Coordinates of C-alpha atoms in Angstrom, one line a residue:
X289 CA 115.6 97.8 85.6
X290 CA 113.5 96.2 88.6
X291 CA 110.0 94.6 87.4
X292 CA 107.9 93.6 90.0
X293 CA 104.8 91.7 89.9
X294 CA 102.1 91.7 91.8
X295 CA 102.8 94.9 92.5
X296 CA 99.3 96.1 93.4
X297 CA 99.1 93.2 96.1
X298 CA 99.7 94.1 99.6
X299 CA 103.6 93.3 99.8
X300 CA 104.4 94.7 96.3
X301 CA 102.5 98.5 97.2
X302 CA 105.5 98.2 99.7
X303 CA 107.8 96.9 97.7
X304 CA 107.6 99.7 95.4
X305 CA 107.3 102.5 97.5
X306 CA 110.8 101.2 98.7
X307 CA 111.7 100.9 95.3
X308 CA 111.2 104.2 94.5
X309 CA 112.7 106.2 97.4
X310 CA 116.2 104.1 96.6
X311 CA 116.0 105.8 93.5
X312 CA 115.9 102.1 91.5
X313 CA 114.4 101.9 87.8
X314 CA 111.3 99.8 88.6
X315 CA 108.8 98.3 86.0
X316 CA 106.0 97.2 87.5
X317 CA 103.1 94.5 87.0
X318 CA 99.9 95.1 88.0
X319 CA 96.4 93.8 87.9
X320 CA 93.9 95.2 85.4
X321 CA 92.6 98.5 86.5
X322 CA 94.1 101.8 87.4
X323 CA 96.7 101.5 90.2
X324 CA 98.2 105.0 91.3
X325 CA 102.4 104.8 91.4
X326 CA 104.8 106.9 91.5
X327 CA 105.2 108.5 87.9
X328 CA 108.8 107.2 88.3
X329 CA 107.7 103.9 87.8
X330 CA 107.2 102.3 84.6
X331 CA 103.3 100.5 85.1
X332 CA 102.4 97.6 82.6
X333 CA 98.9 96.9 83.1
X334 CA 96.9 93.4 82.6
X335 CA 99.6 90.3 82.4
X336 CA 98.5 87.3 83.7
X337 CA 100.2 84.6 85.1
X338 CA 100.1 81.3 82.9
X339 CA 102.3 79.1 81.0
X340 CA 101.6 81.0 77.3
X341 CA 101.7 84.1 78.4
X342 CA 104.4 86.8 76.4
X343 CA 106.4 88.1 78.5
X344 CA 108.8 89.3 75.8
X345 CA 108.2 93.4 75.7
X346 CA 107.8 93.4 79.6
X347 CA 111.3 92.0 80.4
X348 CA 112.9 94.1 77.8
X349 CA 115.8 95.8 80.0
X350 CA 115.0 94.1 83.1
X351 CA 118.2 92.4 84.8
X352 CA 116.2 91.7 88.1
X353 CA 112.8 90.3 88.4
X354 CA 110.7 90.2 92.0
X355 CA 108.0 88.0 91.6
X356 CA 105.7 88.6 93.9
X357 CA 102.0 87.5 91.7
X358 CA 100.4 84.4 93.0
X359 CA 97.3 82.7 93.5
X360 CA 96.7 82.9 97.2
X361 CA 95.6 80.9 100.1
X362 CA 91.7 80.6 99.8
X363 CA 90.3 79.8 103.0
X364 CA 87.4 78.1 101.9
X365 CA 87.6 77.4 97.7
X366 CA 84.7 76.0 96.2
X367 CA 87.0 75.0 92.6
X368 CA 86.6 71.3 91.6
X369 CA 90.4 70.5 91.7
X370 CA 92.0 73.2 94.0
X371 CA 95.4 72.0 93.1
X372 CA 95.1 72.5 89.8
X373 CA 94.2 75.9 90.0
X374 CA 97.0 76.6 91.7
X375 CA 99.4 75.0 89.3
X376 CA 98.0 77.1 86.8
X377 CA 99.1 79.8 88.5
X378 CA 102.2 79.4 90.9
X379 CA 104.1 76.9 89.0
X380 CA 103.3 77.1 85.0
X381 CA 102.8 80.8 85.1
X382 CA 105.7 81.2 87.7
X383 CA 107.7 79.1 85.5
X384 CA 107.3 80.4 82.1
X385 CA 107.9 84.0 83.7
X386 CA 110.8 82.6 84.9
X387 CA 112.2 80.7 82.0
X388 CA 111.5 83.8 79.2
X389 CA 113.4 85.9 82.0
X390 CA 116.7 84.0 81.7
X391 CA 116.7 83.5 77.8
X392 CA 116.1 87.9 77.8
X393 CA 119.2 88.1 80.0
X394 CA 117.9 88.6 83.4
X395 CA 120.2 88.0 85.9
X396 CA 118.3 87.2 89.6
X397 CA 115.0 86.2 90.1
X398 CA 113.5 86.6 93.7
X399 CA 110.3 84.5 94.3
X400 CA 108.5 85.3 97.7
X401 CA 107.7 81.6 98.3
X402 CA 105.5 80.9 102.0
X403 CA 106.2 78.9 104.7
X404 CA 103.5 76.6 104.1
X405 CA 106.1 74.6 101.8
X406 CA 108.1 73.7 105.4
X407 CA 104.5 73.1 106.9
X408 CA 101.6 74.1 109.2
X409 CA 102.9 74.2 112.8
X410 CA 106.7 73.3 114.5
X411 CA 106.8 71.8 118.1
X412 CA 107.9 74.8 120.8
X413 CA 111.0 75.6 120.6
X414 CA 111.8 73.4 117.6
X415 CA 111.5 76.0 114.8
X416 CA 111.3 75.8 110.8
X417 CA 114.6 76.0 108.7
X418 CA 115.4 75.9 105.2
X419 CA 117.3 72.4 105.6
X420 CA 113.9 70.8 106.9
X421 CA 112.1 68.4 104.6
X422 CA 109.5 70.3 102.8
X423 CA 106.0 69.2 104.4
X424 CA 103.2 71.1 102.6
X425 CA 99.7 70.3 103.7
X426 CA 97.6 71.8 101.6
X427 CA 97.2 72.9 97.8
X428 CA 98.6 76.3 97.9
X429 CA 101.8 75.3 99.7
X430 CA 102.3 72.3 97.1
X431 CA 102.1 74.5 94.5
X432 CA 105.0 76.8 96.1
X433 CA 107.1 74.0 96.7
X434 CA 106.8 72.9 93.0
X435 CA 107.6 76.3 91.7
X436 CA 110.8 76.5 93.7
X437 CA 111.8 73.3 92.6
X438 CA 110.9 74.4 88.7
X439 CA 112.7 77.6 89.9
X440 CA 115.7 76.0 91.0
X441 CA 115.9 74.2 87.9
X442 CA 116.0 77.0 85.9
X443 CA 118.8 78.6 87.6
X444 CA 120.9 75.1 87.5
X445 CA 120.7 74.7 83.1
X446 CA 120.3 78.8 82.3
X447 CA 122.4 79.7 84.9
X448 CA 120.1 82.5 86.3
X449 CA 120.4 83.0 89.4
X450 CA 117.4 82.6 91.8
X451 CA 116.4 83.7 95.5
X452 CA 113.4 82.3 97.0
X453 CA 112.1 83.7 100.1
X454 CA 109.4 82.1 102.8
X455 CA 107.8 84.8 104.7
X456 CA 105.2 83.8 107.4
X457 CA 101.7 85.3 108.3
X458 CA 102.8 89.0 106.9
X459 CA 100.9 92.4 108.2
X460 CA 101.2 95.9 108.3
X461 CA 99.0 98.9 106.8
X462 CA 96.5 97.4 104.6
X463 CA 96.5 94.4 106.0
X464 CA 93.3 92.0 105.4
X465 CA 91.9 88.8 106.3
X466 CA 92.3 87.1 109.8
X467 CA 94.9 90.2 110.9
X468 CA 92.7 92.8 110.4
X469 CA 89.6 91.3 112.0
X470 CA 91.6 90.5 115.2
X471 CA 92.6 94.0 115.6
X472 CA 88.9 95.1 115.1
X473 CA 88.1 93.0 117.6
X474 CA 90.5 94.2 120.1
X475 CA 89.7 97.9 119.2
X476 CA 86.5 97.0 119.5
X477 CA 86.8 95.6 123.1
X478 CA 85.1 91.8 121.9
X479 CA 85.7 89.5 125.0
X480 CA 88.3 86.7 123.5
X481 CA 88.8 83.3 125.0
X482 CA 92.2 83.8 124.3
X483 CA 94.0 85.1 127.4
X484 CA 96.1 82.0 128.1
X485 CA 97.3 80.5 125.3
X486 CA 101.2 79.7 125.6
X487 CA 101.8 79.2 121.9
X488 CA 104.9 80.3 119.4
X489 CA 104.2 82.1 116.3
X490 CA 106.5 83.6 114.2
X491 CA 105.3 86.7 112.0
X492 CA 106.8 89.1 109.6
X493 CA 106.1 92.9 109.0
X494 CA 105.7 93.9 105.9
X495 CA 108.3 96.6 105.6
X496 CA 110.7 94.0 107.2
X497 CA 110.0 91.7 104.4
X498 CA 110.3 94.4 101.6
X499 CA 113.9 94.8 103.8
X500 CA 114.9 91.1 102.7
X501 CA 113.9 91.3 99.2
X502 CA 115.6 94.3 99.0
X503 CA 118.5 93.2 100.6
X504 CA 118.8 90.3 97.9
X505 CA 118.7 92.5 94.8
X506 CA 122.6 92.6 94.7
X507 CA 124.0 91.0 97.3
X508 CA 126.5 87.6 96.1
X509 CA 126.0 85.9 99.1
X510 CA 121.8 85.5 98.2
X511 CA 122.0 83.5 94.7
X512 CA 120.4 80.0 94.1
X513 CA 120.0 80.3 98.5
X514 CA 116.3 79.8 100.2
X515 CA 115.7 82.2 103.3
X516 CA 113.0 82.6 105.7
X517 CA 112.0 85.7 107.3
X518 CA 110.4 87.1 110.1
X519 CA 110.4 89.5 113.2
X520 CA 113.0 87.9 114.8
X521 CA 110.7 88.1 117.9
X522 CA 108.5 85.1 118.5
X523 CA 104.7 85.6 120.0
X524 CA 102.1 83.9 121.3
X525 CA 98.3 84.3 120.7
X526 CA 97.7 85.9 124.0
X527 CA 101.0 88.2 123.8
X528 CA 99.9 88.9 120.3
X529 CA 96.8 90.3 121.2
X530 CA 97.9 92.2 124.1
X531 CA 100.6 93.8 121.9
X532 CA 98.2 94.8 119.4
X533 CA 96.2 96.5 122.5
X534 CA 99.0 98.7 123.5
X535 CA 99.1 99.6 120.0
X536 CA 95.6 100.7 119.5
X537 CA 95.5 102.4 123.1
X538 CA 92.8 100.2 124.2
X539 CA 92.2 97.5 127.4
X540 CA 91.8 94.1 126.4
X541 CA 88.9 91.4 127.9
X542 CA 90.7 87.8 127.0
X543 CA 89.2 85.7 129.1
X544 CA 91.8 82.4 130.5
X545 CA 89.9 80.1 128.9
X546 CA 92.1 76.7 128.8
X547 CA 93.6 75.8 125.7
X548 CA 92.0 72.3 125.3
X549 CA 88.6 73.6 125.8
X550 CA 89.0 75.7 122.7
X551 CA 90.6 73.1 120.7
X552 CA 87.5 70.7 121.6
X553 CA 85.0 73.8 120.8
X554 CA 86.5 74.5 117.7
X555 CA 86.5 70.7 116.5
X556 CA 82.8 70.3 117.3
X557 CA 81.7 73.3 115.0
X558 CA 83.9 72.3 112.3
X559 CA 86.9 75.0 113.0
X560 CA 89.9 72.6 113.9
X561 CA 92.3 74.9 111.2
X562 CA 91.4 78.2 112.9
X563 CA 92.2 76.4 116.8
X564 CA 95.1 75.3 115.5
X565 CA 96.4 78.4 114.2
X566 CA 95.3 80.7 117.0
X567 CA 96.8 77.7 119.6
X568 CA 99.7 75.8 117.6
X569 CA 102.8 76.6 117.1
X570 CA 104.5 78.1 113.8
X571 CA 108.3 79.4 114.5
X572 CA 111.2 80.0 111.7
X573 CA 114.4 80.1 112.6
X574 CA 116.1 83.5 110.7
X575 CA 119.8 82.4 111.3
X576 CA 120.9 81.8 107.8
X577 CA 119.3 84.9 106.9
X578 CA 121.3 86.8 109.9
X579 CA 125.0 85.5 109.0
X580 CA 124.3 84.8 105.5
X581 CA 123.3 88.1 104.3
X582 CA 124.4 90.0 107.2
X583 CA 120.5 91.3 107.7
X584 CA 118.5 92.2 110.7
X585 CA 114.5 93.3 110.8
X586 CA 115.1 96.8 110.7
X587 CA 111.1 97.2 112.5
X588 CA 110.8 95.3 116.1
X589 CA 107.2 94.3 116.3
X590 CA 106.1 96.8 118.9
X591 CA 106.8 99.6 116.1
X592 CA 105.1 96.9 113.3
X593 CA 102.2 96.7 115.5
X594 CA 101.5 100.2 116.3
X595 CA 102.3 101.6 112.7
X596 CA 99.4 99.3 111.3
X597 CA 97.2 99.9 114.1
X598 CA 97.5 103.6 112.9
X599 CA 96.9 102.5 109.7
X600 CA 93.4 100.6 109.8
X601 CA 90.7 102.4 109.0
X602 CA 87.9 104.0 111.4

């Protein structure tokens, strides 16, 4: 048996569709509220994620766990002590999940982790890896990097064994937030002033993600190891957008405005995070993941691009 949490979320409606059509046992762990799943799957409703919550009845069975529940990246939170909130969450709730789950005899834990716990941005060329000094800059990603350590903890006196995975920026059908408006905005023909931007970003479909963790269920090579994950096909802003053009069978209007002039813009209204994250640079290096595991995106990004663009709604 597979439980899954966070299996309402974005990655985990994936997850278990994948789940499902492998013909796996799956349990999964959704938020309050009817979620349709497959009748296959085995739905416990209404667990949340803190350090005295019983997990006892919901891991009865369960020999892997894919722990996908978090509390995400807020772009602008308006809570007193953000950090705390999030270690509420992600590391005593992660944590107590994690340590119930080896006293009931579970045998792997998979945490999807983020690469916010290596950092914000690499130099070109010079991309993340999992030897690199953890360098977390905000709240969320400190709270990830203290939940793998608590993780790996775990594994080292219970002997469980434990797979943490750092995805980057993930999209796909359903996708939300900043992915979803840039693709309105492109389908929408909006003039960008992003047409020369030489930047490096590294990004992960969603069904090549749900590859990985799938990948890791089983396989020896993947215990008490860290991997990051992406496309395997690095992009910048202005390739990004253009892609996602082609996809929704529009033209594009980015205008080749420099990329100091946006930087300086942005700063002056407050908006140095978003410059930096349409013109910086954010690569991970999949080559551990390759040899390790023997694994390959099975979904280039042209396919990834063009199967959400199909996807958003009119």
């Amino acid at each position: 048996m597979i439980l899954v949490t966070g299996a309402s979320g974005f990655v985990g409606r994936s997850l278990i569709s994948r789940l499902v059509n492998d013909s796996l046992e799956v349990r999964a762990c959704v938020r309050k509220g009817h979620f349709p799943l497959s009748d296959t799957v085995d739905v416990v409703d209404g667990h949340d994620l803190s350090d005295n919550t019983d997990w006892h009845n919901v891991l009865e069975g369960v020999g892997v766990v894919m722990h996908l529940a978090a509390r995400v990246h807020v772009m602008k939170d308006k809570v007193a002590d953000p950090l705390a909130e999030f270690r509420k969450v992600n590391v005593d709730g992660t944590l107590n999940l994690a340590q119930q789950a080896a006293m009931a005899g579970v045998k792997r834990f998979i945490f999807i982790s983020s690469i916010k716990v290596n950092g914000e941005h690499t130099e070109k060329g010079r991309p993340f890896t999992e030897n690199d000094a953890p360098n977390p800059q905000d709240a969320y990603g400190i709270s990830k990097l203290e939940a793998e350590q608590g993780l790996l903890k775990i594994a080292q006196q219970t002997g469980m064994e434990v797979v943490i995975i750092r995805p980057p920026l993930v999209y796909g059908p359903g996708v939300k937030a900043n992915f979803a408006s840039m693709m309105k905005a492109i389908r929408r023909k909006m003039p960008l002033p992003l047409g020369s931007i030489n930047n490096k970003r590294s990004f992960v479909y969603v069904e090549n993600l749900v590859s990985l963790i799938v990948c890791c269920i089983n396989h020896a090579n993947a215990a008490n190891q860290t991997f990051l994950v992406s496309d395997g096909q690095d992009l910048s802003t202005t390739e990004l957008l253009r892609g996602c053009a082609v996809a929704l069978n529009v033209n594009t209007w980015l205008l080749p405005v420099p990329k100091k002039i946006i930087e300086v813009a942005a700063t002056l209204l407050g908006k140095r995070d978003v410059a930096q994250r349409l013109c910086g640079n954010l690569q991970v290096d999949i080559t551990k993941t390759r040899t390790l595991l023997g694994w390959a995106p099975p979904i280039t990004v042209e396919e990834g691009l063009k199967i959400t663009a199909l996807a958003m709604p009119d």
